């Protein structure tokens, strides 16, 4: 009986630590937007914040992942690729740049012309769609690690269900979709520069991860024959 209680306590602590890190990180990211804008009544930032909060709630309710995957995503596991760590670091910098530039542009100095409402709404829809696709992909793949590694310690196998029947990396598809929505939502032409860099990093990571899985994960090569496209159906 005691060991069951210990396991439950450890699980609660692990989930709590992950939740705290997740929400603290999210809060710091959103804070950058409003600091750059120089005001709290920055409506584009408030819309983006609202979307982020809704997605966070969905992440821990409707699209909640199991404790084992939660633990995997909360740390860099053994065998994580060095090139992936480099890409993740660069992606972090480009994301920060997106937030700063968008806040300075449409929130403070108005460098870009005012966007039509239709473009803003389209940007909101792209942002929501992209983030939902990411959450669904995470939910459907029990080996959805935060770093690229072959999870031999977890009995890593190919995920072929759900959206993984259409493309091999649906989460990256979602990330690109929401990236397209970012400058439209914020009405910032200048933010397109870091957004393009971010998309290049996503495409690079997709290619390198796909090659890694082909070479190191059993049956992945066969999976590529059935699911031909990486992230863009009928294109790539």
Coordinates of N, CA and C in Angstrom, one line a residue:
X1 N 0.8 -1.2 0.0 CA 0.0 0.0 0.0 C 0.9 1.3 0.0
X2 N 1.9 1.2 0.8 CA 2.8 2.4 0.9 C 3.4 2.8 -0.4
X3 N 3.9 1.7 -1.2 CA 4.5 2.0 -2.5 C 3.6 2.7 -3.5
X4 N 2.3 2.4 -3.4 CA 1.3 3.0 -4.2 C 1.2 4.5 -3.9
X5 N 1.2 4.8 -2.6 CA 1.1 6.1 -2.1 C 2.3 6.9 -2.6
X6 N 3.5 6.3 -2.5 CA 4.7 7.0 -3.0 C 4.7 7.3 -4.4
X7 N 4.2 6.3 -5.2 CA 4.1 6.5 -6.7 C 3.1 7.7 -7.0
X8 N 2.0 7.7 -6.3 CA 1.0 8.8 -6.5 C 1.6 10.1 -6.1
X9 N 2.3 10.2 -5.0 CA 2.9 11.5 -4.6 C 4.0 11.9 -5.6
X10 N 4.8 11.0 -6.1 CA 5.8 11.4 -7.1 C 5.2 11.9 -8.4
X11 N 4.1 11.2 -8.8 CA 3.4 11.6 -10.0 C 2.8 13.0 -9.8
X12 N 2.2 13.3 -8.6 CA 1.7 14.7 -8.4 C 2.8 15.7 -8.4
X13 N 3.9 15.4 -7.8 CA 5.1 16.4 -7.7 C 5.6 16.6 -9.2
X14 N 5.7 15.5 -9.9 CA 6.2 15.7 -11.3 C 5.3 16.5 -12.1
X15 N 4.0 16.3 -12.0 CA 3.0 17.1 -12.8 C 3.0 18.5 -12.3
X16 N 3.1 18.7 -11.0 CA 3.1 20.1 -10.5 C 4.3 20.9 -11.0
X17 N 5.5 20.2 -10.9 CA 6.7 20.9 -11.4 C 6.6 21.3 -12.9
X18 N 6.1 20.3 -13.7 CA 5.9 20.6 -15.1 C 4.9 21.8 -15.3
X19 N 3.8 21.7 -14.6 CA 2.8 22.8 -14.7 C 3.4 24.2 -14.3
X20 N 4.1 24.2 -13.2 CA 4.8 25.4 -12.8 C 5.7 26.0 -13.8
X21 N 6.6 25.1 -14.3 CA 7.6 25.5 -15.4 C 6.8 26.0 -16.6
X22 N 5.8 25.3 -17.0 CA 5.0 25.6 -18.2 C 4.4 27.0 -18.1
X23 N 3.7 27.2 -17.0 CA 2.9 28.5 -16.8 C 3.9 29.7 -16.5
X24 N 5.0 29.4 -15.8 CA 6.0 30.5 -15.6 C 6.6 30.9 -16.9
X25 N 7.0 29.9 -17.7 CA 7.6 30.2 -19.0 C 6.6 30.9 -19.9
X26 N 5.3 30.5 -19.9 CA 4.3 31.2 -20.7 C 4.1 32.6 -20.3
X27 N 4.1 32.8 -19.0 CA 3.9 34.2 -18.4 C 5.0 35.1 -18.8
X28 N 6.3 34.6 -18.7 CA 7.4 35.4 -19.1 C 7.4 35.7 -20.6
X29 N 7.0 34.8 -21.4 CA 6.9 35.1 -22.9 C 5.9 36.2 -23.1
X30 N 4.7 36.1 -22.5 CA 3.7 37.1 -22.8 C 4.1 38.4 -22.2
X31 N 4.8 38.4 -21.1 CA 5.3 39.7 -20.5 C 6.2 40.4 -21.4
X32 N 7.0 39.7 -22.2 CA 7.9 40.4 -23.2 C 7.1 41.2 -24.2
X33 N 6.0 40.6 -24.6 CA 5.1 41.3 -25.6 C 4.6 42.7 -25.1
X34 N 4.1 42.7 -23.8 CA 3.5 43.9 -23.3 C 4.6 44.9 -22.9
X35 N 5.7 44.4 -22.4 CA 6.9 45.3 -22.1 C 7.3 46.0 -23.4
X36 N 7.4 45.2 -24.5 CA 7.8 45.8 -25.7 C 6.8 46.8 -26.2
X37 N 5.5 46.5 -26.0 CA 4.5 47.5 -26.5 C 4.4 48.7 -25.6
X38 N 4.9 48.6 -24.4 CA 4.9 49.7 -23.4 C 3.6 50.0 -22.8
X39 N 2.6 49.1 -22.9 CA 1.3 49.3 -22.3 C 0.6 47.9 -22.2
X40 N -0.3 47.9 -21.3 CA -1.1 46.7 -21.0 C -2.3 46.6 -21.8
X41 N -2.8 47.7 -22.3 CA -4.0 47.7 -23.2 C -3.7 47.5 -24.6
X42 N -2.8 46.6 -24.9 CA -2.4 46.3 -26.3 C -3.3 45.1 -26.7
X43 N -4.3 45.5 -27.5 CA -5.4 44.5 -27.8 C -4.9 43.3 -28.6
X44 N -3.9 43.5 -29.5 CA -3.4 42.3 -30.2 C -2.7 41.3 -29.2
X45 N -1.9 41.9 -28.3 CA -1.3 41.1 -27.2 C -2.3 40.4 -26.3
X46 N -3.4 41.1 -26.0 CA -4.4 40.5 -25.2 C -5.1 39.4 -25.9
X47 N -5.4 39.5 -27.2 CA -6.0 38.4 -27.9 C -5.0 37.2 -27.9
X48 N -3.8 37.5 -28.2 CA -2.8 36.4 -28.2 C -2.6 35.7 -26.9
X49 N -2.7 36.5 -25.8 CA -2.7 36.0 -24.4 C -3.9 35.1 -24.2
X50 N -5.0 35.6 -24.6 CA -6.3 34.8 -24.4 C -6.2 33.5 -25.1
X51 N -5.7 33.5 -26.3 CA -5.6 32.2 -27.1 C -4.6 31.3 -26.4
X52 N -3.5 31.9 -25.9 CA -2.5 31.0 -25.2 C -3.1 30.4 -23.9
X53 N -3.9 31.2 -23.2 CA -4.5 30.7 -21.9 C -5.5 29.5 -22.2
X54 N -6.3 29.7 -23.3 CA -7.3 28.7 -23.7 C -6.5 27.4 -24.1
X55 N -5.5 27.6 -24.8 CA -4.7 26.4 -25.3 C -4.0 25.7 -24.1
X56 N -3.6 26.5 -23.1 CA -3.0 25.9 -21.9 C -4.0 25.0 -21.2
X57 N -5.2 25.6 -21.1 CA -6.3 24.8 -20.4 C -6.6 23.5 -21.1
X58 N -6.7 23.6 -22.5 CA -7.0 22.5 -23.3 C -5.9 21.4 -23.2
X59 N -4.6 21.9 -23.0 CA -3.5 21.1 -22.9 C -3.5 20.2 -21.7
X60 N -4.2 20.7 -20.6 CA -4.2 19.9 -19.4 C -5.6 19.3 -19.1
X61 N -6.5 19.4 -20.1 CA -7.9 18.9 -19.9 C -8.2 17.9 -21.1
X62 N -8.7 18.5 -22.2 CA -9.1 17.7 -23.3 C -8.0 17.0 -24.0
X63 N -6.8 17.6 -24.1 CA -5.6 17.0 -24.8 C -4.5 16.6 -23.8
X64 N -5.0 16.3 -22.6 CA -4.0 15.9 -21.5 C -3.2 14.7 -21.9
X65 N -1.9 14.7 -21.7 CA -1.1 13.5 -22.0 C -0.8 12.8 -20.7
X66 N -0.4 11.5 -20.8 CA -0.2 10.7 -19.7 C 1.1 11.1 -18.9
X67 N 1.3 10.6 -17.7 CA 2.4 11.0 -16.8 C 3.7 10.6 -17.4
X68 N 3.8 9.5 -18.1 CA 5.1 9.1 -18.6 C 5.6 10.0 -19.7
X69 N 4.7 10.4 -20.6 CA 5.0 11.4 -21.6 C 5.3 12.8 -21.0
X70 N 4.6 13.1 -20.0 CA 4.8 14.4 -19.3 C 6.2 14.4 -18.7
X71 N 6.6 13.3 -18.2 CA 8.0 13.2 -17.6 C 9.0 13.3 -18.7
X72 N 8.8 12.7 -19.9 CA 9.7 12.7 -21.0 C 9.8 14.1 -21.5
X73 N 8.7 14.9 -21.6 CA 8.7 16.2 -22.2 C 9.3 17.2 -21.2
X74 N 9.4 16.8 -19.9 CA 9.9 17.8 -18.9 C 11.4 17.7 -18.8
X75 N 12.1 16.9 -19.5 CA 13.5 16.8 -19.4 C 14.1 16.4 -20.7
X76 N 15.4 16.7 -20.9 CA 16.2 16.3 -22.0 C 16.7 14.9 -21.8
X77 N 16.1 13.9 -22.5 CA 16.4 12.5 -22.2 C 17.8 12.1 -22.8
X78 N 18.2 11.0 -22.4 CA 19.5 10.5 -22.9 C 19.5 10.2 -24.4
X79 N 20.5 10.7 -25.1 CA 20.6 10.5 -26.5 C 20.1 11.6 -27.4
X80 N 19.7 12.7 -26.7 CA 19.2 13.9 -27.5 C 20.3 14.4 -28.4
X81 N 19.9 14.7 -29.6 CA 20.9 15.1 -30.6 C 21.4 16.5 -30.3
X82 N 22.7 16.7 -30.5 CA 23.3 18.0 -30.3 C 22.8 19.1 -31.2
X83 N 22.6 18.7 -32.5 CA 22.1 19.6 -33.5 C 20.7 20.1 -33.1
X84 N 19.9 19.2 -32.5 CA 18.6 19.6 -32.1 C 18.6 20.6 -31.0
X85 N 19.5 20.5 -30.0 CA 19.7 21.4 -29.0 C 20.0 22.8 -29.5
X86 N 20.9 22.8 -30.6 CA 21.3 24.1 -31.2 C 20.1 24.7 -31.9
X87 N 19.3 23.9 -32.6 CA 18.1 24.5 -33.3 C 17.1 25.0 -32.3
X88 N 16.9 24.3 -31.2 CA 15.9 24.7 -30.1 C 16.4 26.0 -29.5
X89 N 17.7 26.2 -29.3 CA 18.2 27.5 -28.8 C 18.0 28.6 -29.8
X90 N 18.2 28.4 -31.0 CA 18.0 29.4 -32.1 C 16.5 29.7 -32.2
X91 N 15.7 28.7 -32.1 CA 14.2 28.9 -32.1 C 13.7 29.7 -31.0
X92 N 14.3 29.5 -29.8 CA 14.0 30.3 -28.7 C 14.3 31.8 -28.9
X93 N 15.4 32.1 -29.5 CA 15.8 33.5 -29.8 C 14.9 34.1 -30.9
X94 N 14.6 33.3 -31.9 CA 13.7 33.9 -32.9 C 12.3 34.2 -32.4
X95 N 11.8 33.3 -31.4 CA 10.5 33.6 -30.8 C 10.5 34.8 -30.0
X96 N 11.6 35.0 -29.2 CA 11.7 36.2 -28.4 C 11.8 37.4 -29.3
X97 N 12.5 37.3 -30.5 CA 12.6 38.4 -31.4 C 11.2 38.7 -32.0
X98 N 10.4 37.7 -32.3 CA 9.1 37.9 -32.8 C 8.3 38.8 -31.9
X99 N 8.3 38.4 -30.6 CA 7.5 39.1 -29.6 C 8.0 40.5 -29.4
X100 N 9.3 40.7 -29.3 CA 9.8 42.1 -29.1 C 9.5 43.0 -30.3
X101 N 9.7 42.5 -31.5 CA 9.5 43.3 -32.7 C 8.0 43.6 -32.9
X102 N 7.2 42.6 -32.7 CA 5.7 42.8 -32.9 C 5.2 43.9 -31.8
X103 N 5.7 43.7 -30.6 CA 5.3 44.7 -29.6 C 5.8 46.1 -29.9
X104 N 7.0 46.2 -30.3 CA 7.6 47.6 -30.6 C 6.9 48.1 -31.8
X105 N 6.6 47.3 -32.8 CA 6.0 47.7 -34.1 C 4.5 48.2 -33.9
X106 N 3.6 47.2 -33.7 CA 2.2 47.5 -33.7 C 1.7 48.0 -32.3
X107 N 2.5 47.8 -31.3 CA 2.1 48.2 -29.9 C 2.6 49.5 -29.5
X108 N 3.8 49.9 -30.0 CA 4.4 51.2 -29.5 C 4.7 52.2 -30.6
X109 N 5.4 51.8 -31.6 CA 5.9 52.9 -32.6 C 5.1 52.9 -33.9
X110 N 4.2 51.8 -34.2 CA 3.4 51.8 -35.4 C 4.2 51.9 -36.7
X111 N 5.3 51.1 -36.8 CA 6.1 51.2 -38.0 C 5.3 50.7 -39.2
X112 N 4.4 49.7 -39.0 CA 3.7 49.1 -40.1 C 2.3 49.8 -40.3
X113 N 1.8 49.8 -41.5 CA 0.5 50.4 -41.7 C -0.6 49.5 -41.1
X114 N -1.7 50.1 -40.8 CA -2.8 49.4 -40.1 C -3.3 48.3 -41.0
X115 N -3.4 47.1 -40.5 CA -3.9 45.9 -41.2 C -5.5 45.9 -41.3
X116 N -6.1 45.5 -42.4 CA -7.5 45.3 -42.4 C -8.0 44.3 -41.4
X117 N -9.2 44.5 -40.9 CA -9.7 43.6 -39.9 C -9.8 42.1 -40.4
X118 N -10.1 42.0 -41.7 CA -10.1 40.6 -42.2 C -8.8 39.9 -42.1
X119 N -7.7 40.6 -42.3 CA -6.4 40.0 -42.1 C -6.1 39.6 -40.7
X120 N -6.5 40.5 -39.8 CA -6.3 40.2 -38.3 C -7.1 38.9 -37.9
X121 N -8.4 38.9 -38.4 CA -9.2 37.7 -38.1 C -8.6 36.4 -38.6
X122 N -8.1 36.6 -39.9 CA -7.5 35.4 -40.5 C -6.2 35.0 -39.7
X123 N -5.5 35.9 -39.2 CA -4.3 35.6 -38.4 C -4.7 34.9 -37.1
X124 N -5.8 35.4 -36.5 CA -6.3 34.7 -35.3 C -6.7 33.3 -35.6
X125 N -7.4 33.0 -36.7 CA -7.8 31.7 -37.1 C -6.6 30.8 -37.3
X126 N -5.6 31.3 -38.0 CA -4.4 30.5 -38.3 C -3.7 30.2 -37.0
X127 N -3.6 31.1 -36.1 CA -3.0 30.9 -34.8 C -3.7 29.8 -34.0
X128 N -5.0 29.9 -33.9 CA -5.8 28.9 -33.2 C -5.7 27.5 -33.9
X129 N -5.8 27.5 -35.2 CA -5.7 26.2 -35.9 C -4.4 25.6 -35.7
X130 N -3.3 26.3 -35.8 CA -1.9 25.8 -35.7 C -1.7 25.2 -34.3
X131 N -2.2 25.9 -33.3 CA -1.9 25.5 -31.9 C -2.8 24.2 -31.6
X132 N -4.0 24.2 -32.2 CA -4.8 23.0 -32.0 C -4.2 21.8 -32.6
X133 N -3.7 21.9 -33.8 CA -3.0 20.8 -34.5 C -1.8 20.3 -33.7
X134 N -1.1 21.2 -33.1 CA 0.1 20.8 -32.3 C -0.4 20.0 -31.1
X135 N -1.5 20.5 -30.4 CA -2.0 19.7 -29.2 C -2.5 18.4 -29.6
X136 N -3.2 18.3 -30.7 CA -3.7 17.0 -31.2 C -2.6 16.0 -31.5
X137 N -1.6 16.5 -32.2 CA -0.4 15.7 -32.6 C 0.3 15.2 -31.3
X138 N 0.4 16.1 -30.3 CA 1.0 15.7 -29.1 C 0.2 14.6 -28.4
X139 N -1.1 14.7 -28.4 CA -2.0 13.8 -27.7 C -1.9 12.4 -28.4
X140 N -1.8 12.4 -29.8 CA -1.9 11.2 -30.5 C -0.6 10.4 -30.5
X141 N 0.5 11.0 -30.2 CA 1.8 10.3 -30.2 C 2.4 10.2 -28.8
X142 N 2.4 9.0 -28.3 CA 2.9 8.8 -26.9 C 4.4 8.9 -26.8
X143 N 5.1 9.1 -27.9 CA 6.6 9.3 -27.9 C 6.9 10.8 -28.4
X144 N 6.0 11.7 -28.1 CA 6.1 13.1 -28.5 C 7.1 13.8 -27.6
X145 N 8.4 13.6 -27.8 CA 9.4 14.2 -26.9 C 9.7 15.6 -27.3
X146 N 10.2 16.4 -26.3 CA 10.5 17.8 -26.6 C 11.9 17.9 -27.3
X147 N 12.7 16.8 -27.4 CA 13.9 16.8 -28.1 C 13.9 15.6 -29.0
X148 N 14.8 15.7 -30.0 CA 14.9 14.6 -31.0 C 15.8 13.5 -30.4
X149 N 15.3 12.3 -30.1 CA 16.0 11.2 -29.6 C 15.2 9.9 -29.8
X150 N 15.9 8.8 -30.0 CA 15.3 7.5 -30.1 C 15.1 7.0 -28.6
X151 N 13.8 6.9 -28.3 CA 13.5 6.6 -26.9 C 13.5 5.1 -26.6
X152 N 14.7 4.5 -26.7 CA 14.8 3.0 -26.5 C 14.4 2.7 -25.0
X153 N 14.6 3.6 -24.1 CA 14.2 3.3 -22.7 C 12.7 3.3 -22.5
X154 N 11.9 3.8 -23.5 CA 10.5 3.7 -23.4 C 9.8 2.9 -24.5
X155 N 10.6 2.0 -25.2 CA 10.1 1.1 -26.2 C 9.6 1.9 -27.4
X156 N 10.3 2.8 -27.9 CA 10.0 3.7 -29.0 C 9.5 2.9 -30.2
X157 N 8.3 3.2 -30.7 CA 7.8 2.6 -32.0 C 7.2 3.8 -32.8
X158 N 7.0 3.5 -34.1 CA 6.5 4.5 -35.0 C 5.0 4.8 -34.7
X159 N 4.7 6.0 -34.7 CA 3.3 6.4 -34.5 C 2.6 6.6 -35.9
X160 N 1.5 5.8 -36.1 CA 0.9 5.8 -37.5 C -0.6 6.2 -37.4
X161 N -1.1 6.6 -36.2 CA -2.5 6.8 -36.1 C -2.8 8.3 -36.2
X162 N -4.1 8.6 -36.3 CA -4.6 10.0 -36.4 C -4.0 10.8 -37.5
X163 N -3.5 12.0 -37.2 CA -2.9 12.9 -38.2 C -1.6 12.4 -38.8
X164 N -1.0 11.4 -38.1 CA 0.2 10.8 -38.6 C 0.0 9.9 -39.8
X165 N -1.3 9.7 -40.1 CA -1.6 9.0 -41.4 C -1.5 10.0 -42.6
X166 N -1.6 11.3 -42.3 CA -1.6 12.3 -43.4 C -0.2 12.8 -43.6
X167 N 0.5 13.2 -42.6 CA 1.8 13.7 -42.7 C 2.7 13.1 -41.5
X168 N 4.0 13.0 -41.7 CA 4.8 12.4 -40.7 C 5.1 13.3 -39.5
X169 N 5.0 14.6 -39.7 CA 5.3 15.5 -38.6 C 4.2 16.6 -38.5
X170 N 3.0 16.2 -38.1 CA 1.9 17.1 -38.0 C 2.1 18.3 -37.0
X171 N 2.8 18.1 -36.0 CA 3.1 19.2 -35.0 C 3.8 20.3 -35.6
X172 N 4.8 20.0 -36.5 CA 5.5 21.0 -37.2 C 4.6 21.7 -38.2
X173 N 3.7 21.0 -38.8 CA 2.7 21.7 -39.7 C 1.9 22.7 -38.9
X174 N 1.5 22.3 -37.7 CA 0.8 23.3 -36.8 C 1.6 24.5 -36.4
X175 N 2.9 24.2 -36.2 CA 3.8 25.3 -35.8 C 3.9 26.3 -36.9
X176 N 4.0 25.8 -38.2 CA 4.2 26.7 -39.3 C 2.9 27.5 -39.6
X177 N 1.8 26.8 -39.4 CA 0.5 27.5 -39.6 C 0.3 28.6 -38.6
X178 N 0.6 28.4 -37.4 CA 0.5 29.5 -36.4 C 1.6 30.6 -36.6
X179 N 2.7 30.2 -37.2 CA 3.7 31.2 -37.5 C 3.2 32.1 -38.6
X180 N 2.5 31.6 -39.6 CA 2.0 32.5 -40.6 C 0.9 33.4 -40.0
X181 N 0.2 33.0 -39.0 CA -0.8 33.8 -38.4 C -0.3 34.9 -37.5
X182 N 1.0 34.8 -37.0 CA 1.5 35.7 -36.0 C 1.5 37.2 -36.6
X183 N 2.2 37.4 -37.7 CA 2.3 38.8 -38.1 C 0.9 39.4 -38.5
X184 N 0.0 38.5 -39.0 CA -1.3 39.0 -39.3 C -2.1 39.4 -38.1
X185 N -2.0 38.6 -37.1 CA -2.7 38.9 -35.8 C -2.2 40.2 -35.2
X186 N -0.9 40.3 -35.2 CA -0.3 41.5 -34.5 C -0.3 42.7 -35.5
X187 N -0.5 42.5 -36.8 CA -0.5 43.7 -37.7 C 0.9 44.2 -37.8
X188 N 1.9 43.3 -37.9 CA 3.3 43.8 -37.9 C 4.1 43.2 -39.1
X189 N 4.4 44.0 -40.0 CA 5.2 43.6 -41.2 C 6.6 43.2 -40.8
X190 N 7.2 44.0 -39.8 CA 8.6 43.7 -39.4 C 8.7 42.4 -38.7
X191 N 7.7 41.9 -38.1 CA 7.8 40.6 -37.4 C 7.9 39.4 -38.4
X192 N 7.6 39.7 -39.7 CA 7.8 38.7 -40.7 C 9.2 38.2 -40.8
X193 N 10.2 39.0 -40.5 CA 11.6 38.6 -40.6 C 11.9 37.5 -39.6
X194 N 11.7 37.7 -38.3 CA 11.9 36.5 -37.4 C 11.0 35.4 -37.6
X195 N 9.8 35.6 -38.1 CA 8.9 34.5 -38.4 C 9.4 33.6 -39.5
X196 N 10.0 34.3 -40.6 CA 10.6 33.5 -41.7 C 11.8 32.7 -41.2
X197 N 12.6 33.3 -40.3 CA 13.7 32.5 -39.7 C 13.2 31.4 -38.9
X198 N 12.1 31.6 -38.1 CA 11.6 30.5 -37.3 C 11.1 29.3 -38.2
X199 N 10.4 29.7 -39.3 CA 9.9 28.6 -40.2 C 11.1 27.9 -40.9
X200 N 12.2 28.6 -41.2 CA 13.3 27.9 -41.8 C 13.9 26.9 -40.7
X201 N 13.9 27.3 -39.5 CA 14.4 26.4 -38.4 C 13.5 25.2 -38.3
X202 N 12.2 25.4 -38.4 CA 11.2 24.3 -38.3 C 11.5 23.3 -39.4
X203 N 11.6 23.8 -40.6 CA 11.8 23.0 -41.8 C 13.2 22.2 -41.7
X204 N 14.2 22.9 -41.2 CA 15.5 22.3 -41.0 C 15.4 21.1 -40.0
X205 N 14.7 21.4 -38.9 CA 14.5 20.4 -37.8 C 13.7 19.2 -38.3
X206 N 12.7 19.5 -39.1 CA 11.9 18.4 -39.7 C 12.8 17.5 -40.6
X207 N 13.6 18.1 -41.4 CA 14.4 17.3 -42.3 C 15.4 16.4 -41.5
X208 N 16.1 17.1 -40.6 CA 17.1 16.3 -39.8 C 16.4 15.3 -38.9
X209 N 15.3 15.6 -38.3 CA 14.6 14.6 -37.5 C 14.1 13.4 -38.3
X210 N 13.6 13.7 -39.5 CA 13.1 12.7 -40.4 C 14.2 11.7 -40.8
X211 N 15.4 12.3 -41.1 CA 16.5 11.5 -41.5 C 17.0 10.6 -40.3
X212 N 17.0 11.2 -39.1 CA 17.4 10.5 -37.9 C 16.4 9.3 -37.7
X213 N 15.2 9.5 -37.8 CA 14.2 8.4 -37.6 C 14.3 7.3 -38.7
X214 N 14.6 7.7 -39.9 CA 14.8 6.8 -40.9 C 16.0 5.8 -40.6
X215 N 17.0 6.4 -40.1 CA 18.3 5.7 -39.9 C 18.3 4.9 -38.6
X216 N 17.5 5.4 -37.6 CA 17.7 4.8 -36.2 C 16.4 4.2 -35.6
X217 N 15.2 4.5 -36.2 CA 14.0 3.9 -35.6 C 13.5 2.8 -36.5
X218 N 13.3 1.6 -35.9 CA 12.8 0.5 -36.7 C 11.5 0.7 -37.2
X219 N 11.3 0.3 -38.5 CA 10.1 0.4 -39.3 C 9.7 1.8 -39.7
X220 N 10.5 2.8 -39.4 CA 10.2 4.2 -39.8 C 10.3 4.3 -41.3
X221 N 11.3 3.7 -41.9 CA 11.5 3.8 -43.3 C 10.3 3.2 -44.1
X222 N 9.8 2.1 -43.6 CA 8.6 1.5 -44.2 C 7.4 2.5 -44.0
X223 N 7.3 3.2 -42.9 CA 6.2 4.1 -42.6 C 6.3 5.2 -43.6
X224 N 7.5 5.7 -44.1 CA 7.6 6.8 -45.0 C 7.0 6.4 -46.4
X225 N 6.9 5.1 -46.7 CA 6.4 4.6 -48.0 C 4.8 4.8 -48.0
X226 N 4.2 4.7 -46.8 CA 2.8 4.8 -46.6 C 2.4 6.2 -46.4
X227 N 3.1 6.9 -45.6 CA 2.8 8.4 -45.4 C 4.0 9.2 -46.0
X228 N 3.7 9.6 -47.2 CA 4.8 10.1 -48.1 C 5.3 11.5 -47.7
X229 N 4.4 12.3 -47.1 CA 4.7 13.7 -46.9 C 5.1 14.0 -45.5
X230 N 6.1 14.9 -45.3 CA 6.6 15.3 -44.0 C 5.7 16.2 -43.2
X231 N 5.4 17.4 -43.8 CA 4.5 18.3 -43.1 C 3.5 19.0 -43.9
X232 N 3.7 19.0 -45.2 CA 2.7 19.6 -46.2 C 2.1 18.6 -47.1
X233 N 0.9 18.2 -46.9 CA 0.3 17.2 -47.8 C 0.4 17.5 -49.3
X234 N 0.8 16.6 -50.0 CA 1.0 16.7 -51.5 C 2.1 17.6 -52.0
X235 N 2.8 18.2 -51.0 CA 3.9 19.1 -51.4 C 5.2 18.6 -50.9
X236 N 5.4 18.4 -49.5 CA 6.7 18.0 -49.0 C 6.5 17.3 -47.7

